[in-house]
Structures are given as structure tokens and as C-alpha cells.
């Protein structure tokens, strides 16, 4: 049976993904700050190395899929460290362990927020893999009014979507037989959004900016099922795609742009 690594496994979408794969009889190595098989802080270089070391030991050196789900939404520089650099380090660091699998897969979690206004300078620093520069830029944005803070999260997710597009067809991924893709959720009912969606007013404000005409706010299992398919054996040819699981937000916001 398959062995998968799921980051952010203690909560929300990561937890639902871990549970779904386990129900299907797969082995899952969960990674998170707490309540996980591997407890590592993906915002730090040390935590990223510890993740790879621990997964190598626990798996015996070979895994079949990586689901990079861990993330933060706060308007802080930590969000840049976890969402972008932690995710890239997870995928790059675990990639060698995928090479022994007969059907290796990799998926990360972007967001429909990648379609929202972002900070061009920050996105550029992410593309350049300049972590020190990106954290410094985020510190500046975090000091500005709340509207500027919101640019941080959107920038990290745009950065991730672009990273998938740049990487997926290279020798490292497609050339090594590994489909690399992303999911981009709309509003999902998890601890990350709980404060907003617990009130009628908060829900309405959120749905104003993220309209979800098809079935509204989703439960984390909805995203988990898509992740499980993209990271499963059946996916042999979906490559470098950002798949929106957003109740229609993308089409409302972008119309017939493809
Ligand atoms: P969540 O807060 O329920 O879960 C996120 C998990 O990531 C937590 O368990 C947390 O401990 C872990 N994490 C945070 N920082 C970490 C670190 N430094 N090291 C290791 N683990 C860390 O949130 P969620 O809604 O399940 O979010 C999962 C992913 O989905 C995130 O990448 C988020 O940006 C993305 N997303 C969520 C929504 C939504 O509406 N909930 C929408 C689009 C995208």
C-alpha cells in the first residue's frame, strides 16, 4: 500500500486528507507543529531539515506521495516562511524519497487568493527564492494598514501557483515521472476561517470577496478528495495544473479567461 506525507496534518484540510487516505488503507506520515508523527516547524531551516530526516527514518527511505498542505493566513512574515518557503522545502526536500516509488505524486495547496491583489515586489522575491528579502518585504507590508497586510497571503499563494507552473515540466518532476500539481480552494470551513464564518456578517463579507455560487462554503473533505486523487495512482497525466475547488469563485472573478 502507498505511503504518503501530509503536512498540516493536525488540522483542517491536512487532517481531512490524512484521515481519508488512512480510511483507504494507506499509510500516512503526518507533519505539523504538534499532534503529528513528525513535529517540525516549517518556518525554519532547522524544521525543514528535521522534516526530511524524520520522514526518511519513518518511511525507510521511500514514499509515494507528498501533500504539502501546511499554511498560515496571518498578515505576518511567518506566513511567507511557512506558505512559500516551507512548502517548497517540503517538496524539494522529499522529492528524492519519491524517486523509488512506482507511482510518485506531489501536490501543494495554493488558494483562490492567488487571484486577489498581491504585492509585485514580494511575488518577485519569491520567484527569485530570496527568503531573506521576502521576509523583509513582508515585515514592511505587515506594518501598513490591514489592506496591505492582506497582500502577504495572496502573494504567497500566487508565488506557489507560479512555482508549480515553472517546476512541473522539468527533469525534476515530469521528467522524473512525478506529476506536480496544486489545488486552489475557495472558502473552506476550518480553524483558519472559523472566526470569519462563525457570524452571519463575517460569512457575508467573506462571500462578497470570494463568491461561491456552487454550493457555498465547503468542508475540508471536499478539498481532501481532490488532493487524494491528484496524489493517487490514477493521476498519470495531470501536470502543472492549479485546480480551483472554489464553488465557482474563479469563473465569477475571471470570466472566460483561461
Ligand atoms: P488550519 O489552520 O486548520 O491548518 C493548517 C495547519 O498548518 C495547522 O495544523 C498548523 O499547525 C499547520 N502549520 C502552520 N504553521 C506551521 C509550521 N510553521 N510548521 C508546520 N505546520 C504548520 O488551516 P486549513 O484551512 O486547513 O489550511 C490548510 C491549507 O489550505 C493552507 O495552506 C491554507 O492556506 C490553504 N487554504 C485554506 C483555505 C480555507 O478557506 N480554509 C482556502 C484556501 C487555501
PDB file of C-alpha atoms and ligand atoms in Angstrom:
ATOM      1  CA  UNK A   1       0.000   0.000   0.000  1.00  0.00           C
ATOM      2  CA  UNK A   2       1.069   3.609  -0.526  1.00  0.00           C
ATOM      3  CA  UNK A   3       2.908   5.762   1.990  1.00  0.00           C
ATOM      4  CA  UNK A   4       2.117   9.470   1.865  1.00  0.00           C
ATOM      5  CA  UNK A   5       3.413  12.505   3.730  1.00  0.00           C
ATOM      6  CA  UNK A   6       0.839  15.163   4.660  1.00  0.00           C
ATOM      7  CA  UNK A   7       1.966  18.489   6.151  1.00  0.00           C
ATOM      8  CA  UNK A   8      -0.505  20.482   8.225  1.00  0.00           C
ATOM      9  CA  UNK A   9      -1.942  17.103   9.261  1.00  0.00           C
ATOM     10  CA  UNK A  10      -3.142  18.243  12.703  1.00  0.00           C
ATOM     11  CA  UNK A  11      -5.971  20.454  11.469  1.00  0.00           C
ATOM     12  CA  UNK A  12      -8.400  21.378   8.719  1.00  0.00           C
ATOM     13  CA  UNK A  13      -7.635  20.267   5.158  1.00  0.00           C
ATOM     14  CA  UNK A  14      -4.454  18.392   6.108  1.00  0.00           C
ATOM     15  CA  UNK A  15      -6.262  16.438   8.824  1.00  0.00           C
ATOM     16  CA  UNK A  16      -9.130  15.546   6.471  1.00  0.00           C
ATOM     17  CA  UNK A  17      -6.598  14.393   3.854  1.00  0.00           C
ATOM     18  CA  UNK A  18      -4.718  12.241   6.346  1.00  0.00           C
ATOM     19  CA  UNK A  19      -7.943  10.640   7.571  1.00  0.00           C
ATOM     20  CA  UNK A  20      -9.249   9.999   4.044  1.00  0.00           C
ATOM     21  CA  UNK A  21      -6.027   8.294   2.925  1.00  0.00           C
ATOM     22  CA  UNK A  22      -5.959   6.195   6.100  1.00  0.00           C
ATOM     23  CA  UNK A  23      -9.569   5.121   5.552  1.00  0.00           C
ATOM     24  CA  UNK A  24      -8.444   3.912   2.131  1.00  0.00           C
ATOM     25  CA  UNK A  25      -5.832   1.722   3.800  1.00  0.00           C
ATOM     26  CA  UNK A  26      -2.811   3.877   3.060  1.00  0.00           C
ATOM     27  CA  UNK A  27      -0.027   4.772   5.430  1.00  0.00           C
ATOM     28  CA  UNK A  28       0.271   8.466   6.228  1.00  0.00           C
ATOM     29  CA  UNK A  29       3.156  10.248   7.911  1.00  0.00           C
ATOM     30  CA  UNK A  30       1.598  13.401   9.324  1.00  0.00           C
ATOM     31  CA  UNK A  31       3.693  16.526   9.816  1.00  0.00           C
ATOM     32  CA  UNK A  32       2.731  19.551  11.914  1.00  0.00           C
ATOM     33  CA  UNK A  33       3.881  21.780  14.750  1.00  0.00           C
ATOM     34  CA  UNK A  34       2.068  19.484  17.213  1.00  0.00           C
ATOM     35  CA  UNK A  35      -0.110  16.348  17.298  1.00  0.00           C
ATOM     36  CA  UNK A  36       1.743  14.722  14.404  1.00  0.00           C
ATOM     37  CA  UNK A  37       4.087  11.822  13.604  1.00  0.00           C
ATOM     38  CA  UNK A  38       6.736  14.387  12.728  1.00  0.00           C
ATOM     39  CA  UNK A  39       6.670  17.594  14.757  1.00  0.00           C
ATOM     40  CA  UNK A  40       8.571  20.225  12.816  1.00  0.00           C
ATOM     41  CA  UNK A  41       8.353  23.991  12.315  1.00  0.00           C
ATOM     42  CA  UNK A  42       8.362  24.555   8.563  1.00  0.00           C
ATOM     43  CA  UNK A  43       9.094  28.254   9.007  1.00  0.00           C
ATOM     44  CA  UNK A  44      12.696  27.433   9.997  1.00  0.00           C
ATOM     45  CA  UNK A  45      15.668  25.888   8.184  1.00  0.00           C
ATOM     46  CA  UNK A  46      16.100  23.522  11.128  1.00  0.00           C
ATOM     47  CA  UNK A  47      12.484  22.354  10.989  1.00  0.00           C
ATOM     48  CA  UNK A  48      12.662  21.768   7.240  1.00  0.00           C
ATOM     49  CA  UNK A  49      15.778  19.585   7.631  1.00  0.00           C
ATOM     50  CA  UNK A  50      14.196  17.739  10.562  1.00  0.00           C
ATOM     51  CA  UNK A  51      11.145  17.016   8.406  1.00  0.00           C
ATOM     52  CA  UNK A  52      13.224  15.328   5.705  1.00  0.00           C
ATOM     53  CA  UNK A  53      15.378  13.396   8.220  1.00  0.00           C
ATOM     54  CA  UNK A  54      12.367  12.155  10.183  1.00  0.00           C
ATOM     55  CA  UNK A  55      10.399  11.142   7.096  1.00  0.00           C
ATOM     56  CA  UNK A  56      13.435   9.277   5.749  1.00  0.00           C
ATOM     57  CA  UNK A  57      13.709   7.339   9.023  1.00  0.00           C
ATOM     58  CA  UNK A  58       9.986   6.638   9.459  1.00  0.00           C
ATOM     59  CA  UNK A  59       9.465   5.582   5.842  1.00  0.00           C
ATOM     60  CA  UNK A  60      12.613   3.517   5.431  1.00  0.00           C
ATOM     61  CA  UNK A  61      13.728   5.835   2.636  1.00  0.00           C
ATOM     62  CA  UNK A  62      10.852   5.614   0.152  1.00  0.00           C
ATOM     63  CA  UNK A  63       7.481   7.387  -0.085  1.00  0.00           C
ATOM     64  CA  UNK A  64       4.786   7.503  -2.774  1.00  0.00           C
ATOM     65  CA  UNK A  65       3.199  10.941  -2.399  1.00  0.00           C
ATOM     66  CA  UNK A  66       3.714  14.330  -0.785  1.00  0.00           C
ATOM     67  CA  UNK A  67       0.769  16.541   0.141  1.00  0.00           C
ATOM     68  CA  UNK A  68       2.097  19.974   1.160  1.00  0.00           C
ATOM     69  CA  UNK A  69      -0.891  21.485   2.966  1.00  0.00           C
ATOM     70  CA  UNK A  70       0.515  23.393   5.980  1.00  0.00           C
ATOM     71  CA  UNK A  71      -0.108  27.120   5.871  1.00  0.00           C
ATOM     72  CA  UNK A  72      -0.906  30.315   7.764  1.00  0.00           C
ATOM     73  CA  UNK A  73      -3.222  33.194   6.869  1.00  0.00           C
ATOM     74  CA  UNK A  74      -1.986  35.872   9.302  1.00  0.00           C
ATOM     75  CA  UNK A  75      -0.629  39.120   7.792  1.00  0.00           C
ATOM     76  CA  UNK A  76       2.917  38.402   9.060  1.00  0.00           C
ATOM     77  CA  UNK A  77       6.302  37.428   7.688  1.00  0.00           C
ATOM     78  CA  UNK A  78       5.841  33.953   9.229  1.00  0.00           C
ATOM     79  CA  UNK A  79       3.149  33.394   6.600  1.00  0.00           C
ATOM     80  CA  UNK A  80       5.784  33.882   3.900  1.00  0.00           C
ATOM     81  CA  UNK A  81       8.179  31.495   5.654  1.00  0.00           C
ATOM     82  CA  UNK A  82       5.593  28.715   6.045  1.00  0.00           C
ATOM     83  CA  UNK A  83       3.383  29.091   2.972  1.00  0.00           C
ATOM     84  CA  UNK A  84       6.020  29.602   0.336  1.00  0.00           C
ATOM     85  CA  UNK A  85       9.448  28.581   1.599  1.00  0.00           C
ATOM     86  CA  UNK A  86       8.164  25.805   3.900  1.00  0.00           C
ATOM     87  CA  UNK A  87       6.096  24.318   1.077  1.00  0.00           C
ATOM     88  CA  UNK A  88       8.910  24.477  -1.478  1.00  0.00           C
ATOM     89  CA  UNK A  89      11.354  22.986   1.053  1.00  0.00           C
ATOM     90  CA  UNK A  90       8.893  20.163   1.771  1.00  0.00           C
ATOM     91  CA  UNK A  91       8.551  19.278  -1.907  1.00  0.00           C
ATOM     92  CA  UNK A  92      12.216  19.742  -2.850  1.00  0.00           C
ATOM     93  CA  UNK A  93      13.427  18.012   0.322  1.00  0.00           C
ATOM     94  CA  UNK A  94      11.171  14.966  -0.029  1.00  0.00           C
ATOM     95  CA  UNK A  95      11.497  14.635  -3.809  1.00  0.00           C
ATOM     96  CA  UNK A  96      14.487  12.242  -3.596  1.00  0.00           C
ATOM     97  CA  UNK A  97      12.363   9.885  -1.457  1.00  0.00           C
ATOM     98  CA  UNK A  98       9.713   9.786  -4.195  1.00  0.00           C
ATOM     99  CA  UNK A  99      12.116   8.509  -6.847  1.00  0.00           C
ATOM    100  CA  UNK A 100      11.872   4.884  -5.688  1.00  0.00           C
ATOM    101  CA  UNK A 101       8.060   4.803  -5.932  1.00  0.00           C
ATOM    102  CA  UNK A 102       6.353   3.116  -8.919  1.00  0.00           C
ATOM    103  CA  UNK A 103       3.800   5.958  -8.969  1.00  0.00           C
ATOM    104  CA  UNK A 104       5.179   9.044  -7.234  1.00  0.00           C
ATOM    105  CA  UNK A 105       2.965  12.141  -6.873  1.00  0.00           C
ATOM    106  CA  UNK A 106       3.255  15.660  -5.409  1.00  0.00           C
ATOM    107  CA  UNK A 107       0.532  18.200  -4.649  1.00  0.00           C
ATOM    108  CA  UNK A 108       0.517  21.526  -2.842  1.00  0.00           C
ATOM    109  CA  UNK A 109      -2.247  23.792  -1.596  1.00  0.00           C
ATOM    110  CA  UNK A 110      -2.438  27.226  -3.178  1.00  0.00           C
ATOM    111  CA  UNK A 111      -5.635  29.289  -2.877  1.00  0.00           C
ATOM    112  CA  UNK A 112      -8.123  31.280  -4.871  1.00  0.00           C
ATOM    113  CA  UNK A 113      -6.469  34.166  -3.004  1.00  0.00           C
ATOM    114  CA  UNK A 114      -3.789  33.874  -5.720  1.00  0.00           C
ATOM    115  CA  UNK A 115      -6.330  35.706  -7.907  1.00  0.00           C
ATOM    116  CA  UNK A 116      -6.653  38.575  -5.409  1.00  0.00           C
ATOM    117  CA  UNK A 117      -4.443  41.691  -5.391  1.00  0.00           C
ATOM    118  CA  UNK A 118      -0.874  40.860  -4.378  1.00  0.00           C
ATOM    119  CA  UNK A 119       2.422  42.679  -3.864  1.00  0.00           C
ATOM    120  CA  UNK A 120       4.515  42.568  -7.028  1.00  0.00           C
ATOM    121  CA  UNK A 121       7.783  43.093  -5.173  1.00  0.00           C
ATOM    122  CA  UNK A 122       7.081  40.236  -2.759  1.00  0.00           C
ATOM    123  CA  UNK A 123       5.998  37.884  -5.552  1.00  0.00           C
ATOM    124  CA  UNK A 124       9.226  38.726  -7.406  1.00  0.00           C
ATOM    125  CA  UNK A 125      11.318  37.889  -4.340  1.00  0.00           C
ATOM    126  CA  UNK A 126       9.514  34.544  -4.045  1.00  0.00           C
ATOM    127  CA  UNK A 127      10.237  33.754  -7.693  1.00  0.00           C
ATOM    128  CA  UNK A 128      13.887  34.552  -7.005  1.00  0.00           C
ATOM    129  CA  UNK A 129      13.818  32.239  -3.945  1.00  0.00           C
ATOM    130  CA  UNK A 130      15.170  35.158  -1.888  1.00  0.00           C
ATOM    131  CA  UNK A 131      13.846  34.221   1.548  1.00  0.00           C
ATOM    132  CA  UNK A 132      15.654  36.970   3.493  1.00  0.00           C
ATOM    133  CA  UNK A 133      14.429  39.592   1.032  1.00  0.00           C
ATOM    134  CA  UNK A 134      10.882  38.230   1.028  1.00  0.00           C
ATOM    135  CA  UNK A 135      10.669  38.182   4.834  1.00  0.00           C
ATOM    136  CA  UNK A 136      11.961  41.765   4.958  1.00  0.00           C
ATOM    137  CA  UNK A 137       9.369  42.876   2.385  1.00  0.00           C
ATOM    138  CA  UNK A 138       6.615  41.137   4.386  1.00  0.00           C
ATOM    139  CA  UNK A 139       7.750  42.976   7.556  1.00  0.00           C
ATOM    140  CA  UNK A 140       7.189  46.251   5.694  1.00  0.00           C
ATOM    141  CA  UNK A 141       3.752  45.189   4.395  1.00  0.00           C
ATOM    142  CA  UNK A 142       2.754  43.934   7.857  1.00  0.00           C
ATOM    143  CA  UNK A 143       3.308  47.417   9.342  1.00  0.00           C
ATOM    144  CA  UNK A 144       0.972  49.080   6.867  1.00  0.00           C
ATOM    145  CA  UNK A 145      -2.822  49.162   7.121  1.00  0.00           C
ATOM    146  CA  UNK A 146      -4.773  45.890   7.115  1.00  0.00           C
ATOM    147  CA  UNK A 147      -5.403  46.069   3.372  1.00  0.00           C
ATOM    148  CA  UNK A 148      -1.658  45.900   2.775  1.00  0.00           C
ATOM    149  CA  UNK A 149      -1.275  43.017   5.237  1.00  0.00           C
ATOM    150  CA  UNK A 150      -3.775  41.013   3.197  1.00  0.00           C
ATOM    151  CA  UNK A 151      -1.388  41.254   0.249  1.00  0.00           C
ATOM    152  CA  UNK A 152       1.038  38.965   2.078  1.00  0.00           C
ATOM    153  CA  UNK A 153      -1.156  35.846   1.991  1.00  0.00           C
ATOM    154  CA  UNK A 154      -2.258  36.414  -1.605  1.00  0.00           C
ATOM    155  CA  UNK A 155       1.370  36.906  -2.655  1.00  0.00           C
ATOM    156  CA  UNK A 156       2.483  33.631  -1.058  1.00  0.00           C
ATOM    157  CA  UNK A 157      -0.257  31.721  -2.887  1.00  0.00           C
ATOM    158  CA  UNK A 158       0.416  33.403  -6.240  1.00  0.00           C
ATOM    159  CA  UNK A 159       4.073  32.553  -5.660  1.00  0.00           C
ATOM    160  CA  UNK A 160       3.176  28.897  -5.113  1.00  0.00           C
ATOM    161  CA  UNK A 161       0.940  28.681  -8.186  1.00  0.00           C
ATOM    162  CA  UNK A 162       3.734  30.170 -10.315  1.00  0.00           C
ATOM    163  CA  UNK A 163       6.291  27.825  -8.747  1.00  0.00           C
ATOM    164  CA  UNK A 164       4.179  24.842  -9.815  1.00  0.00           C
ATOM    165  CA  UNK A 165       3.979  26.208 -13.367  1.00  0.00           C
ATOM    166  CA  UNK A 166       7.765  26.718 -13.514  1.00  0.00           C
ATOM    167  CA  UNK A 167       8.696  23.363 -11.983  1.00  0.00           C
ATOM    168  CA  UNK A 168       6.142  20.812 -13.182  1.00  0.00           C
ATOM    169  CA  UNK A 169       7.537  20.082 -16.653  1.00  0.00           C
ATOM    170  CA  UNK A 170      11.209  19.985 -15.622  1.00  0.00           C
ATOM    171  CA  UNK A 171      13.500  16.982 -15.267  1.00  0.00           C
ATOM    172  CA  UNK A 172      12.950  17.176 -11.509  1.00  0.00           C
ATOM    173  CA  UNK A 173       9.218  16.434 -11.708  1.00  0.00           C
ATOM    174  CA  UNK A 174       7.598  15.361 -15.002  1.00  0.00           C
ATOM    175  CA  UNK A 175      10.996  14.230 -16.265  1.00  0.00           C
ATOM    176  CA  UNK A 176      11.309  12.005 -13.205  1.00  0.00           C
ATOM    177  CA  UNK A 177       7.805  10.617 -13.622  1.00  0.00           C
ATOM    178  CA  UNK A 178       6.273  12.772 -10.860  1.00  0.00           C
ATOM    179  CA  UNK A 179       3.060  14.710 -11.572  1.00  0.00           C
ATOM    180  CA  UNK A 180       3.286  18.030  -9.651  1.00  0.00           C
ATOM    181  CA  UNK A 181       0.040  19.967  -9.232  1.00  0.00           C
ATOM    182  CA  UNK A 182      -1.786  22.387  -6.932  1.00  0.00           C
ATOM    183  CA  UNK A 183      -5.297  22.773  -5.619  1.00  0.00           C
ATOM    184  CA  UNK A 184      -6.695  26.269  -5.065  1.00  0.00           C
ATOM    185  CA  UNK A 185      -9.540  26.169  -2.532  1.00  0.00           C
ATOM    186  CA  UNK A 186     -12.192  28.858  -2.098  1.00  0.00           C
ATOM    187  CA  UNK A 187     -13.551  29.296   1.439  1.00  0.00           C
ATOM    188  CA  UNK A 188     -13.243  26.098   3.457  1.00  0.00           C
ATOM    189  CA  UNK A 189     -14.700  25.667   6.959  1.00  0.00           C
ATOM    190  CA  UNK A 190     -11.543  25.066   9.036  1.00  0.00           C
ATOM    191  CA  UNK A 191      -9.967  26.696  12.108  1.00  0.00           C
ATOM    192  CA  UNK A 192      -8.268  29.118   9.673  1.00  0.00           C
ATOM    193  CA  UNK A 193     -11.608  30.660   8.687  1.00  0.00           C
ATOM    194  CA  UNK A 194     -13.665  29.869  11.812  1.00  0.00           C
ATOM    195  CA  UNK A 195     -13.579  33.418  13.238  1.00  0.00           C
ATOM    196  CA  UNK A 196     -14.930  34.876   9.993  1.00  0.00           C
ATOM    197  CA  UNK A 197     -17.580  32.328   9.143  1.00  0.00           C
ATOM    198  CA  UNK A 198     -18.986  31.874  12.658  1.00  0.00           C
ATOM    199  CA  UNK A 199     -21.140  35.005  12.251  1.00  0.00           C
ATOM    200  CA  UNK A 200     -23.687  35.784   9.554  1.00  0.00           C
ATOM    201  CA  UNK A 201     -21.961  39.136   8.987  1.00  0.00           C
ATOM    202  CA  UNK A 202     -18.487  37.631   8.645  1.00  0.00           C
ATOM    203  CA  UNK A 203     -19.755  34.950   6.277  1.00  0.00           C
ATOM    204  CA  UNK A 204     -21.443  37.503   4.063  1.00  0.00           C
ATOM    205  CA  UNK A 205     -18.373  39.754   3.958  1.00  0.00           C
ATOM    206  CA  UNK A 206     -16.178  36.818   3.012  1.00  0.00           C
ATOM    207  CA  UNK A 207     -18.567  35.567   0.319  1.00  0.00           C
ATOM    208  CA  UNK A 208     -18.668  39.096  -1.075  1.00  0.00           C
ATOM    209  CA  UNK A 209     -14.978  38.916  -1.974  1.00  0.00           C
ATOM    210  CA  UNK A 210     -14.943  35.157  -2.611  1.00  0.00           C
ATOM    211  CA  UNK A 211     -18.292  34.404  -4.273  1.00  0.00           C
ATOM    212  CA  UNK A 212     -19.170  30.695  -4.243  1.00  0.00           C
ATOM    213  CA  UNK A 213     -22.331  30.242  -6.323  1.00  0.00           C
ATOM    214  CA  UNK A 214     -21.948  26.457  -6.425  1.00  0.00           C
ATOM    215  CA  UNK A 215     -22.837  25.007  -3.005  1.00  0.00           C
ATOM    216  CA  UNK A 216     -21.211  27.790  -0.921  1.00  0.00           C
ATOM    217  CA  UNK A 217     -18.566  27.320   1.769  1.00  0.00           C
ATOM    218  CA  UNK A 218     -17.065  23.812   1.622  1.00  0.00           C
ATOM    219  CA  UNK A 219     -15.988  21.288   4.233  1.00  0.00           C
ATOM    220  CA  UNK A 220     -12.322  20.220   4.247  1.00  0.00           C
ATOM    221  CA  UNK A 221     -13.196  16.720   2.968  1.00  0.00           C
ATOM    222  CA  UNK A 222     -14.133  18.321  -0.379  1.00  0.00           C
ATOM    223  CA  UNK A 223     -10.550  19.503  -0.860  1.00  0.00           C
ATOM    224  CA  UNK A 224      -9.135  16.276   0.605  1.00  0.00           C
ATOM    225  CA  UNK A 225     -10.867  14.163  -2.066  1.00  0.00           C
ATOM    226  CA  UNK A 226      -9.331  16.235  -4.864  1.00  0.00           C
ATOM    227  CA  UNK A 227      -5.908  16.160  -3.223  1.00  0.00           C
ATOM    228  CA  UNK A 228      -6.184  12.396  -2.801  1.00  0.00           C
ATOM    229  CA  UNK A 229      -6.967  11.957  -6.499  1.00  0.00           C
ATOM    230  CA  UNK A 230      -4.167  14.248  -7.710  1.00  0.00           C
ATOM    231  CA  UNK A 231      -1.757  12.461  -5.372  1.00  0.00           C
ATOM    232  CA  UNK A 232      -3.045   8.982  -6.173  1.00  0.00           C
ATOM    233  CA  UNK A 233      -2.150   6.283  -8.706  1.00  0.00           C
ATOM    234  CA  UNK A 234      -4.992   7.214 -11.082  1.00  0.00           C
ATOM    235  CA  UNK A 235      -3.398  10.562 -11.866  1.00  0.00           C
ATOM    236  CA  UNK A 236      -0.928   9.745 -14.611  1.00  0.00           C
ATOM    237  CA  UNK A 237      -1.210  12.836 -16.828  1.00  0.00           C
ATOM    238  CA  UNK A 238      -2.487  15.895 -14.929  1.00  0.00           C
ATOM    239  CA  UNK A 239       0.682  18.002 -14.814  1.00  0.00           C
ATOM    240  CA  UNK A 240       1.365  21.516 -13.538  1.00  0.00           C
ATOM    241  CA  UNK A 241      -2.289  22.422 -13.059  1.00  0.00           C
ATOM    242  CA  UNK A 242      -3.782  24.746 -10.467  1.00  0.00           C
ATOM    243  CA  UNK A 243      -7.181  23.186  -9.834  1.00  0.00           C
ATOM    244  CA  UNK A 244      -9.707  25.548  -8.306  1.00  0.00           C
ATOM    245  CA  UNK A 245     -12.065  23.884  -5.841  1.00  0.00           C
ATOM    246  CA  UNK A 246     -13.908  27.060  -5.056  1.00  0.00           C
ATOM    247  CA  UNK A 247     -17.618  26.748  -5.782  1.00  0.00           C
ATOM    248  CA  UNK A 248     -17.191  28.952  -8.854  1.00  0.00           C
ATOM    249  CA  UNK A 249     -15.155  31.898  -7.472  1.00  0.00           C
ATOM    250  CA  UNK A 250     -12.603  31.619 -10.250  1.00  0.00           C
ATOM    251  CA  UNK A 251     -15.210  31.801 -13.000  1.00  0.00           C
ATOM    252  CA  UNK A 252     -17.064  34.647 -11.297  1.00  0.00           C
ATOM    253  CA  UNK A 253     -13.858  36.658 -10.901  1.00  0.00           C
ATOM    254  CA  UNK A 254     -12.078  35.795 -14.171  1.00  0.00           C
ATOM    255  CA  UNK A 255     -14.962  35.075 -16.508  1.00  0.00           C
ATOM    256  CA  UNK A 256     -13.849  33.344 -19.678  1.00  0.00           C
ATOM    257  CA  UNK A 257     -10.128  33.915 -19.083  1.00  0.00           C
ATOM    258  CA  UNK A 258      -8.391  30.544 -19.208  1.00  0.00           C
TER     259      UNK A 258
HETATM  260  P1  LIG B   1      -5.689  25.090   9.530  1.00  0.00           P
HETATM  261  O1  LIG B   1      -5.233  26.255  10.297  1.00  0.00           O
HETATM  262  O2  LIG B   1      -6.858  24.308  10.000  1.00  0.00           O
HETATM  263  O3  LIG B   1      -4.487  24.063   9.317  1.00  0.00           O
HETATM  264  C1  LIG B   1      -3.199  24.486   8.974  1.00  0.00           C
HETATM  265  C2  LIG B   1      -2.200  23.585   9.663  1.00  0.00           C
HETATM  266  O4  LIG B   1      -0.877  24.008   9.282  1.00  0.00           O
HETATM  267  C3  LIG B   1      -2.279  23.672  11.195  1.00  0.00           C
HETATM  268  O5  LIG B   1      -2.397  22.382  11.775  1.00  0.00           O
HETATM  269  C4  LIG B   1      -0.975  24.330  11.569  1.00  0.00           C
HETATM  270  O6  LIG B   1      -0.445  23.901  12.828  1.00  0.00           O
HETATM  271  C5  LIG B   1      -0.055  23.922  10.414  1.00  0.00           C
HETATM  272  N1  LIG B   1       1.082  24.823  10.385  1.00  0.00           N
HETATM  273  C6  LIG B   1       1.051  26.182  10.462  1.00  0.00           C
HETATM  274  N2  LIG B   1       2.294  26.671  10.558  1.00  0.00           N
HETATM  275  C7  LIG B   1       3.130  25.598  10.530  1.00  0.00           C
HETATM  276  C8  LIG B   1       4.545  25.470  10.621  1.00  0.00           C
HETATM  277  N3  LIG B   1       5.342  26.537  10.798  1.00  0.00           N
HETATM  278  N4  LIG B   1       5.081  24.233  10.561  1.00  0.00           N
HETATM  279  C9  LIG B   1       4.280  23.152  10.432  1.00  0.00           C
HETATM  280  N5  LIG B   1       2.946  23.208  10.358  1.00  0.00           N
HETATM  281  C10 LIG B   1       2.374  24.424  10.411  1.00  0.00           C
HETATM  282  O7  LIG B   1      -5.957  25.654   8.064  1.00  0.00           O
HETATM  283  P2  LIG B   1      -6.569  24.984   6.745  1.00  0.00           P
HETATM  284  O8  LIG B   1      -7.723  25.825   6.360  1.00  0.00           O
HETATM  285  O9  LIG B   1      -6.715  23.522   6.866  1.00  0.00           O
HETATM  286  O10 LIG B   1      -5.397  25.327   5.735  1.00  0.00           O
HETATM  287  C11 LIG B   1      -4.637  24.335   5.049  1.00  0.00           C
HETATM  288  C12 LIG B   1      -4.081  24.955   3.783  1.00  0.00           C
HETATM  289  O11 LIG B   1      -5.168  25.317   2.937  1.00  0.00           O
HETATM  290  C13 LIG B   1      -3.266  26.217   3.987  1.00  0.00           C
HETATM  291  O12 LIG B   1      -2.161  26.200   3.120  1.00  0.00           O
HETATM  292  C14 LIG B   1      -4.224  27.322   3.602  1.00  0.00           C
HETATM  293  O13 LIG B   1      -3.555  28.481   3.177  1.00  0.00           O
HETATM  294  C15 LIG B   1      -4.985  26.653   2.496  1.00  0.00           C
HETATM  295  N6  LIG B   1      -6.279  27.253   2.185  1.00  0.00           N
HETATM  296  C16 LIG B   1      -7.267  27.310   3.108  1.00  0.00           C
HETATM  297  C17 LIG B   1      -8.487  27.888   2.780  1.00  0.00           C
HETATM  298  C18 LIG B   1      -9.634  27.999   3.753  1.00  0.00           C
HETATM  299  O14 LIG B   1     -10.622  28.675   3.434  1.00  0.00           O
HETATM  300  N7  LIG B   1      -9.562  27.362   4.918  1.00  0.00           N
HETATM  301  C19 LIG B   1      -8.692  28.408   1.499  1.00  0.00           C
HETATM  302  C20 LIG B   1      -7.666  28.324   0.576  1.00  0.00           C
HETATM  303  C21 LIG B   1      -6.459  27.745   0.933  1.00  0.00           C
END
